[in-house]
XYZ file of C-alpha atoms in Angstrom:
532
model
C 0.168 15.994 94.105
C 0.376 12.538 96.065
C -2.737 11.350 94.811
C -2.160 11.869 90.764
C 0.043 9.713 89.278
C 3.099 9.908 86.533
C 1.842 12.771 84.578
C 4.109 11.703 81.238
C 4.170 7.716 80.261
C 4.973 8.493 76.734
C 8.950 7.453 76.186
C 9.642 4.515 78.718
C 11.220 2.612 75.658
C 13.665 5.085 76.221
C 13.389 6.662 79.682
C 12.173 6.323 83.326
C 9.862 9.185 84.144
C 9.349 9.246 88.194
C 6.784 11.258 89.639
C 7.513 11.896 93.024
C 5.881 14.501 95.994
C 7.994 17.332 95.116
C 9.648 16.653 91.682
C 9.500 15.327 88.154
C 12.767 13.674 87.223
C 13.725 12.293 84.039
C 16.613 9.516 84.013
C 18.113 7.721 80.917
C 17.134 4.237 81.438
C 20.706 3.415 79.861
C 23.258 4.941 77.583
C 21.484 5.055 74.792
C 20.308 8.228 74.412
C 20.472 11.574 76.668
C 17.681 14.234 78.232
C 19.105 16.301 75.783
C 19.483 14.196 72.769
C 15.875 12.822 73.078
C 14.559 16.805 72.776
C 16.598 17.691 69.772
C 13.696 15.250 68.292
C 10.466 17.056 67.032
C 8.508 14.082 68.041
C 9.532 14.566 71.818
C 7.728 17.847 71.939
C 4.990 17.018 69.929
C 4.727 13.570 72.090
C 4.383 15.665 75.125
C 1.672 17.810 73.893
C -0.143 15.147 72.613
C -0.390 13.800 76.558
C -1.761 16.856 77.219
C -4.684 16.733 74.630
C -5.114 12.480 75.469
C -5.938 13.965 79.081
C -9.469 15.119 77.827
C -9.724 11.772 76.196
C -8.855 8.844 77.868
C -8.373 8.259 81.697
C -5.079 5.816 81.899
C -2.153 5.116 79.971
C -2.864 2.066 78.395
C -5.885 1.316 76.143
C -9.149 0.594 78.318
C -8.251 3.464 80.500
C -5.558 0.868 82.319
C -3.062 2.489 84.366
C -5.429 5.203 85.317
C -4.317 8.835 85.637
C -5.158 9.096 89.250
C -5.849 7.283 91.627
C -9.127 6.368 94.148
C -11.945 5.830 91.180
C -11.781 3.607 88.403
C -9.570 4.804 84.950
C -12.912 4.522 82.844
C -15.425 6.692 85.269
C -12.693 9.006 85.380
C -12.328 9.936 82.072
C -12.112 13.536 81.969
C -14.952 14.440 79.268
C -16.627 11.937 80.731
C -16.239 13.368 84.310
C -17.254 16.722 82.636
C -20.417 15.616 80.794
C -21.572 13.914 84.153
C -21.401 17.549 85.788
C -23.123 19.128 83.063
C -25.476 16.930 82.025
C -26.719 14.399 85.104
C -27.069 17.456 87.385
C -29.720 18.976 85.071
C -33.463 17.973 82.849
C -31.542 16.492 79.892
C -29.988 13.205 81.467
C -30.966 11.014 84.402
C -28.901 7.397 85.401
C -30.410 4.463 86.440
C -26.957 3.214 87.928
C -26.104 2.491 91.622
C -22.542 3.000 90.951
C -21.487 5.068 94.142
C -23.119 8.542 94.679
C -23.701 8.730 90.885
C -27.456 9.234 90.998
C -26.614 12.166 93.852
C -25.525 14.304 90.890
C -29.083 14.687 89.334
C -30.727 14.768 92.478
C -28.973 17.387 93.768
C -28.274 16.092 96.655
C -24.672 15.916 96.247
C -21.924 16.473 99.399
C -18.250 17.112 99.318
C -17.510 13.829 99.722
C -18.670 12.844 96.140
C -16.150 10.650 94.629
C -17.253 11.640 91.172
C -16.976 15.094 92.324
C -13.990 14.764 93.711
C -12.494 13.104 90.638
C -13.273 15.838 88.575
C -11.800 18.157 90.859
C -8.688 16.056 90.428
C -8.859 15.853 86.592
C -9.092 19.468 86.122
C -5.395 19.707 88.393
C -4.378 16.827 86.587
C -4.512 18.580 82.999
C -2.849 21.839 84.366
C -0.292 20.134 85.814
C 0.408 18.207 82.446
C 0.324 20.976 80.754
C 2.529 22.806 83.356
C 5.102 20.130 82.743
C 5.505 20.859 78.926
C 5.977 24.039 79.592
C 8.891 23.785 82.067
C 10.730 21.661 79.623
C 10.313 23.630 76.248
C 11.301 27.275 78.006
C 13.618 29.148 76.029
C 16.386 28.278 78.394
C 15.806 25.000 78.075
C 15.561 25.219 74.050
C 19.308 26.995 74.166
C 20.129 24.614 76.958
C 19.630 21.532 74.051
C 21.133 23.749 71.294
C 17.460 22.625 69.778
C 17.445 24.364 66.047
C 15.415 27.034 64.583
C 13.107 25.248 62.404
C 12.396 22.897 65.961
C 11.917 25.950 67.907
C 8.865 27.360 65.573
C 7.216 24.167 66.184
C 7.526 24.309 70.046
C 6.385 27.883 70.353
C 2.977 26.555 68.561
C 3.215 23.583 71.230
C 3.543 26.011 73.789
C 0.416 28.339 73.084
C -1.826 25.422 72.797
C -0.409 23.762 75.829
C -1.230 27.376 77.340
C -4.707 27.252 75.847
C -5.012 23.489 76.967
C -4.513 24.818 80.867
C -6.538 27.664 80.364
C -9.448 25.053 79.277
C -8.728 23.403 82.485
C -9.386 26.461 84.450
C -11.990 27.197 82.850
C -14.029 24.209 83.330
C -12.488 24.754 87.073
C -13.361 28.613 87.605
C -16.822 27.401 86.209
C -17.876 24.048 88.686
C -15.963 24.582 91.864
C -15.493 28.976 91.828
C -11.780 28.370 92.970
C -9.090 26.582 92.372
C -5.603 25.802 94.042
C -3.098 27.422 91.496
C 0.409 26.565 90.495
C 2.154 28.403 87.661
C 5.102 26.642 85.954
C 7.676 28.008 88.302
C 6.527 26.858 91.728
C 8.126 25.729 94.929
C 6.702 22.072 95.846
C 7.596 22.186 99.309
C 5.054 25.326 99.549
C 0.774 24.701 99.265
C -0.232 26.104 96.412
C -1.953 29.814 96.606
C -5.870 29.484 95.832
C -7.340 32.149 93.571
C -11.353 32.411 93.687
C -13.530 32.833 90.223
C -12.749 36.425 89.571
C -8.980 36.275 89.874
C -9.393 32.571 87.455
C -11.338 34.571 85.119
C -9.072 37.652 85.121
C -6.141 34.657 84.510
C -7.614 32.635 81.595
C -8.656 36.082 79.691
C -5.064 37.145 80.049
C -3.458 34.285 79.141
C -5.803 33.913 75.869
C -5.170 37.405 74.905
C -1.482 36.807 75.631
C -1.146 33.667 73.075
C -3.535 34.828 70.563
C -1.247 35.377 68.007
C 0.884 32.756 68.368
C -2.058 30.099 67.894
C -2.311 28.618 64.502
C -4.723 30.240 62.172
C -8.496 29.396 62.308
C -9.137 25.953 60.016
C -4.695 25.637 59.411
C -4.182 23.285 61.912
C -4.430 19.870 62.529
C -8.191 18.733 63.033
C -8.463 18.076 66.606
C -5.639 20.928 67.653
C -7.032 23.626 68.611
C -6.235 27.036 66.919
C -7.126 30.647 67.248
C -11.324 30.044 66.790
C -11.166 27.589 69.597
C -9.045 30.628 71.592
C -12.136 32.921 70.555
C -14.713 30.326 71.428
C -13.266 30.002 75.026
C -13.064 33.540 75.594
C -16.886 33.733 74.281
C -17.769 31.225 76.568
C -16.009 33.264 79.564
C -17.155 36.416 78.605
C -20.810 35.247 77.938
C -20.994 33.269 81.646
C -19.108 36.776 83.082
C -22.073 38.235 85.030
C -21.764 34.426 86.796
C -18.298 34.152 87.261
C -17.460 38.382 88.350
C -20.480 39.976 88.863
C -19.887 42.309 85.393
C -21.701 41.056 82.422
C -19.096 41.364 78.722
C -21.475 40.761 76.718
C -20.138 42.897 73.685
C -17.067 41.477 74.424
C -18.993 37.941 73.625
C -19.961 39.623 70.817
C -16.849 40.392 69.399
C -15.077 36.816 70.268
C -18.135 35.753 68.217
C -17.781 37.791 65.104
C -14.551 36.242 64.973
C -15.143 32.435 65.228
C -18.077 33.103 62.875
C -15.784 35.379 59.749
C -13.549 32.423 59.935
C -15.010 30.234 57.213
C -17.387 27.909 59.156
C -21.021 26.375 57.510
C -23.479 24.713 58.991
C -23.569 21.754 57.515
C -25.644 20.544 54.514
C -26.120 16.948 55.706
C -28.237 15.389 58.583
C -28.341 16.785 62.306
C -27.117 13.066 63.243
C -24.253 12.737 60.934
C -22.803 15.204 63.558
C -22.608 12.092 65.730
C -21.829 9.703 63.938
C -18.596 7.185 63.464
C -17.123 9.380 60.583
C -18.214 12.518 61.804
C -14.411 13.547 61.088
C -14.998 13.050 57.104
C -18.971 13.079 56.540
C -19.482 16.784 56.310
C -20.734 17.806 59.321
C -16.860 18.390 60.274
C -17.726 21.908 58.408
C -19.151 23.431 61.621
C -16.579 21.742 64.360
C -14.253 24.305 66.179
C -12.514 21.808 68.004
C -13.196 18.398 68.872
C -11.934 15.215 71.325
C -11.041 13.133 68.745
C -11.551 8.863 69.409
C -10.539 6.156 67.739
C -12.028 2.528 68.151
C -8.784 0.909 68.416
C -6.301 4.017 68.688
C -7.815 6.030 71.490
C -9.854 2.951 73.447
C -11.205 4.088 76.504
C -14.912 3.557 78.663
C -15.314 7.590 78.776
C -16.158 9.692 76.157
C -18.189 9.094 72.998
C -18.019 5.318 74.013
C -19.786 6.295 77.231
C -22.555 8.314 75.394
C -23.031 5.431 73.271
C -22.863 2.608 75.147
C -24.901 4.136 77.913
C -28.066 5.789 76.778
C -28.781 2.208 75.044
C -30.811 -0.382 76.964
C -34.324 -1.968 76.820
C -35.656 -3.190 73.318
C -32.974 -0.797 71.641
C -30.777 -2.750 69.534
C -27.080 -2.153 69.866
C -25.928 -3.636 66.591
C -27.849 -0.266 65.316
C -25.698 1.758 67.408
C -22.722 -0.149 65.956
C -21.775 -1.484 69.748
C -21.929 -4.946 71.359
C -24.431 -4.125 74.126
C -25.956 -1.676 75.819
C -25.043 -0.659 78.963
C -28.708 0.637 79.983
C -27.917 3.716 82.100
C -28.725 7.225 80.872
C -31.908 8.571 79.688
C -33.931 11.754 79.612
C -36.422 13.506 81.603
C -40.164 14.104 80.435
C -39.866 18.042 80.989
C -36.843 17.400 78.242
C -38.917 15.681 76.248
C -41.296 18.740 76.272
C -38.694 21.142 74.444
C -39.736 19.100 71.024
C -43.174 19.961 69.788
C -45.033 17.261 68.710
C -42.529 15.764 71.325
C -41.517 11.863 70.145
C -43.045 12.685 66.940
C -41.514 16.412 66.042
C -40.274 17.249 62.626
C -37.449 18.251 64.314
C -34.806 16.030 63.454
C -32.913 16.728 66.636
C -35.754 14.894 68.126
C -34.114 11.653 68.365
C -36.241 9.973 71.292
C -36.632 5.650 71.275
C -39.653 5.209 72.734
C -40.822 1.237 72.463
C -41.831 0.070 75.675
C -40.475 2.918 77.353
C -42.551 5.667 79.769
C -42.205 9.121 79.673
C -42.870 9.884 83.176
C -39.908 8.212 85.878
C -41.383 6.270 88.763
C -38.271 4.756 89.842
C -34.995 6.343 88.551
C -32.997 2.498 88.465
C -35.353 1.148 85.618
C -33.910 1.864 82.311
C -37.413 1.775 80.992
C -38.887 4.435 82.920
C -38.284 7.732 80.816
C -37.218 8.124 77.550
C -33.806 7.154 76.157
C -31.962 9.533 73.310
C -30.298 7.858 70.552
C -28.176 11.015 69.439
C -24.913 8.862 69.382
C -24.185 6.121 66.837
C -20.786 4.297 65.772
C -22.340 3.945 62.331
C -20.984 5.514 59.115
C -23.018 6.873 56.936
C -22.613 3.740 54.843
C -24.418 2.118 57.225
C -21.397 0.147 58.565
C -19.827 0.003 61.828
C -16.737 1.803 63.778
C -13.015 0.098 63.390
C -13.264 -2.077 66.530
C -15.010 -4.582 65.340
C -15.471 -6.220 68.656
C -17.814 -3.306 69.372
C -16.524 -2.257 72.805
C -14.987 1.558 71.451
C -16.101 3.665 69.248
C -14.753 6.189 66.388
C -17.259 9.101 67.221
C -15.407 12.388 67.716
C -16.707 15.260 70.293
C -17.482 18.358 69.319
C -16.259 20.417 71.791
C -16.995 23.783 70.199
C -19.220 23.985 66.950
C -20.636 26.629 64.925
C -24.127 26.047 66.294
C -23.262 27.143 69.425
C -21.559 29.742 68.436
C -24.175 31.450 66.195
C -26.601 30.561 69.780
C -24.368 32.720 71.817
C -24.490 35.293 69.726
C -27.746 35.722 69.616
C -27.980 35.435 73.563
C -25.298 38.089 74.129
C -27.389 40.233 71.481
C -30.522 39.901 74.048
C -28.868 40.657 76.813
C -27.679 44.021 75.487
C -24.718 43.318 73.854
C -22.927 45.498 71.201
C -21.667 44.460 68.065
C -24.544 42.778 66.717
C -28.024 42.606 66.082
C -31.671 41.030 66.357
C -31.932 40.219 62.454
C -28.863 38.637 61.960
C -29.344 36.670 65.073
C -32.338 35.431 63.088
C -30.416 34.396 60.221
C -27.770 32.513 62.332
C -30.804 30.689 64.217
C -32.915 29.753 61.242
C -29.781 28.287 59.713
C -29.339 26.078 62.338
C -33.364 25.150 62.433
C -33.371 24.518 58.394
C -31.130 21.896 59.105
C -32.745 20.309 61.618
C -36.637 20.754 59.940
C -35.187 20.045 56.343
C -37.033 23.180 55.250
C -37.847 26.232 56.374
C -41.012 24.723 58.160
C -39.214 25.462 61.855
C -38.047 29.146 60.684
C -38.824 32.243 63.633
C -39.002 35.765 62.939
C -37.136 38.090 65.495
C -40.354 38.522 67.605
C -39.982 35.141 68.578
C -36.597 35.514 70.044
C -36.126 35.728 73.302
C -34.216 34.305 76.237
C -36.702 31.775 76.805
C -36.663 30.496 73.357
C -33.009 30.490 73.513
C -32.020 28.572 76.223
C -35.006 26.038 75.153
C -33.089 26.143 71.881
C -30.112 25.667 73.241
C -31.621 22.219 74.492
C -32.351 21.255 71.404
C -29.609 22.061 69.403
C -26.878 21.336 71.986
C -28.482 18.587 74.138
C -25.924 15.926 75.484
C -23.198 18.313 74.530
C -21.964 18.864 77.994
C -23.385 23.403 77.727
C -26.607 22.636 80.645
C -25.859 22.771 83.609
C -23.629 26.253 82.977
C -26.840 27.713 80.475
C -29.395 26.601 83.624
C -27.037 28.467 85.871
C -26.091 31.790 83.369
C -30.198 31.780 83.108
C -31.087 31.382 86.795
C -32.840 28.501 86.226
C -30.687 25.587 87.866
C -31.618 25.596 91.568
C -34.038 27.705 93.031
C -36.260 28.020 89.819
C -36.701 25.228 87.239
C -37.718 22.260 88.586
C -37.625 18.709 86.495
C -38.141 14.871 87.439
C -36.197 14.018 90.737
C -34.352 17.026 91.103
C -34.076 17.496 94.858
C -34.262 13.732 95.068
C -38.259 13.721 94.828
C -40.486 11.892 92.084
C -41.643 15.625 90.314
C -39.173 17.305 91.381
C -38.494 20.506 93.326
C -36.007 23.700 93.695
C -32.451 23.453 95.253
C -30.625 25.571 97.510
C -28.730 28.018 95.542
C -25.275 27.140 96.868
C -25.927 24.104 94.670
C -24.526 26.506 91.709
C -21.238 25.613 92.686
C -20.108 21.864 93.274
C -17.971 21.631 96.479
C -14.286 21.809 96.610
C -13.744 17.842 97.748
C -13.539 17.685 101.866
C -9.886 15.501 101.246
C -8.435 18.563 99.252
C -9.462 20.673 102.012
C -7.769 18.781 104.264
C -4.376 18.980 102.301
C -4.535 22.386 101.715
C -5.746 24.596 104.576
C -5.454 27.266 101.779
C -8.688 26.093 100.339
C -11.525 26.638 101.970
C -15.262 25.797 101.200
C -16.440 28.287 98.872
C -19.826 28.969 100.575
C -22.042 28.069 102.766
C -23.988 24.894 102.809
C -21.599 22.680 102.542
């Protein structure tokens, strides 16, 4: 743990927390208040487990990412969900960077080593969060709860805390088990004088289904809790997820138990929403109605949550050229990320598609990349805006941060899984209503039925081109390329394998390395395959 820093920073008013190699103490900076007074207080626990949810949104403890969680990269590029999109989304056809920032532009050419410092952040961010949300958990045990002579009505509260917190970790592993294939792992009662064990991507997945199925019902109920908390749909949207990528991550496909996760999440009382595709990215997505489909979201703030990752990233970004920032409710743009022309190809009619999800900018831009540092050379994607629907702009009226929240899970995707795990023989479900689910989703985008497919047209093909349209920027490609076979050794996209029309990648490239300075701390790991 040397290289992450305090994990909590929430109560210095009233205490010191040190982080140290082998323990977290907490003194009373005075006599003001004890360890024991200070969690008789709701707010203490709920502070806590709000740290543990800020993890996935900001990258330090003051606003700016400032005082960055750890250490070796700067707090903004390691923002977790920014970290998280970069893996998903630079590696793959729907995002390329024109940056020089480091080995940034290794990740979409594919060209990556283990020495990858935004690789090796992300490694660190994913231990980070379980270790946070280890932390809660040693201090709200039920021996420490009698310890504190903490009440009744308190201790309701704190077993919610607890299951999320529990969920929170598992969504750590998850993302974990899914990029790297193994992890070092540390449960909450762990000896820090010994290196932690290492389990590999079946023993992960065998731990995150367990520990969903174990907190299930003590999860608030689907829609009852507080928007941005997750609850038990988000717990049935991660197990989806797991049991839909299980063929990747075990070797044994669970598709019908995909199916059932996904009956679930979709009884539960979520719509696709009635207004525009792009209100789902916009400043008030929290309150414009296309909340109706989120599952779970990141939630920002302009001047509350202020940090260079996130939705600020994917706004601030992607704009560049003759694009005009005050339209994206932002200062300036910071003329990075775009998209590739095979991409572009998933829209018919392509920059001028009916499809509504087609949100392409165009002007004095070039479809095809010649050289991946000009902004200019492919197209950029305008798919997030800090603009209300009134037309005005987020709270930060200086422009830096933005209010858009991230839709982490959404009905959309949900209804898309379904029909996937349906095609690839899943029980539970069926073809037709797979066609209902998918022409609801297209009816919103078209604005009529124009877009509608009959069941003939369904197949895994159109799905995981779907997918990119629906999804795109969403942080779901690089895991569909990979669950579809299509992410090294098949598709092939501009400057993937670091040439001009790309080519296919060595298959070990499915997993991301386990950082060379982790494997020299813990002669427990060791590189998961070959090739690196």
């Amino acid at each position: 743990m040397k290289i992450y820093k305090s994990i909590i920073f929430l109560f210095l008013g009233m205490l010191v927390f040190t982080a140290c190699e082998d323990a977290l103490t907490v003194e009373p900076r005075d006599n003001r208040v004890t360890e024991a007074e200070l969690f008789q207080d709701p707010a203490t626990y709920r502070g806590i487990i709000a740290k543990a949810y800020a993890g996935l949104a900001v990258g330090g403890q003051s606003g700016g990412d400032g005082d960055a969680d750890i250490s070796g990269i700067d707090g903004g590029f390691s923002n977790y969900l920014r970290l998280y999109w970069n893996m998903q989304e630079l590696t793959t056809d729907e995002a390329i960077i024109a940056w020089n920032d480091g080995t940034i532009k290794d990740l979409h050419g594919h060209v990556w080593t283990d020495g990858n410092e935004f690789i090796n952040a992300m490694f660190s961010r994913v231990n980070y969060q379980i270790a946070v949300c280890n932390e809660f958990l040693a201090l709200s045990t039920d021996a420490k709860l009698n310890e504190y002579n903490i009440p009744a009505d308190i201790r309701a509260d704190v077993v919610k805390y607890r299951a999320e917190a529990r969920f929170l970790r598992a969504y750590s592993y998850y993302h974990g088990m899914d990029l790297f294939g193994k992890l070092p792992f540390r449960d909450v009662n762990y000896d820090p004088a010994v290196l932690p064990e290492v389990k590999n991507r079946a023993e992960l997945f065998e731990f995150i289904e367990l520990e969903l199925l174990d907190i299930e019902d003590d999860m608030v109920d689907a829609r009852m809790n507080e928007y941005g908390r997750a609850d038990k749909a988000a717990l049935w949207m991660l197990l989806s997820k797991i049991y839909l990528n299980a063929e990747v991550y075990t070797g044994t496909e669970r598709n019908t138990d995909a199916i059932t996760q996904l009956n679930k999440v979709i009884s539960a009382g979520y719509s696709i929403p009635t207004v525009p595709y792009a209100y789902s990215f916009q400043a008030d997505n929290n309150r414009n109605g296309a909340e109706s489909e989120f599952i779970w979201t990141i939630n920002y703030d302009g001047l509350n949550t202020q940090t260079f990752g996130g939705t600020t990233y994917l706004t601030h970004a992607p704009v560049g050229g003759n694009m005009d920032p005050t339209e994206f409710g932002i200062n300036g743009g910071w003329g990075g990320i775009r998209t590739t022309p095979e991409f572009v190809e998933l829209f018919p009619g392509e920059e001028n598609s009916a499809d509504t999800r087609e949100t392409f900018f165009t002007d004095d831009q070039t479809k095809e990349i010649d050289d991946v540092g000009q902004f200019k050379d492919g197209f950029a994607i305008q798919k997030f805006k800090n603009i209300n629907v009134d037309g005005t702009a987020g709270v930060d009226q200086v422009g830096d941060f933005v209010d858009i929240d991230f839709p982490v899970f959404r009905l959309s995707d949900a209804y898309l899984m379904y029909a996937e795990a349906v095609l690839r023989g899943g029980s539970g479900g069926d073809l037709n209503t797979a066609e209902t689910y998918i022409n609801s989703i297209r009816e919103r985008a078209y604005g009529n039925t124009s877009g509608n497919v009959n069941a003939g047209q369904i197949d895994l093909d159109f799905i995981l081109d779907e997918r990119g349209r629906e999804l795109h920027w969403e942080s779901h490609r690089r895991q569909d390329l990979v669950r579809f076979g299509q992410f090294t050794t098949s598709k092939v996209w501009a400057w993937k394998g670091n040439v001009r029309n790309g080519t296919t990648t060595a298959a070990y490239r499915n997993v991301l390395p386990i950082p060379a300075q982790e494997l020299n701390q813990n002669p427990n790991l060791q590189p998961q395959n070959t090739g690196y």
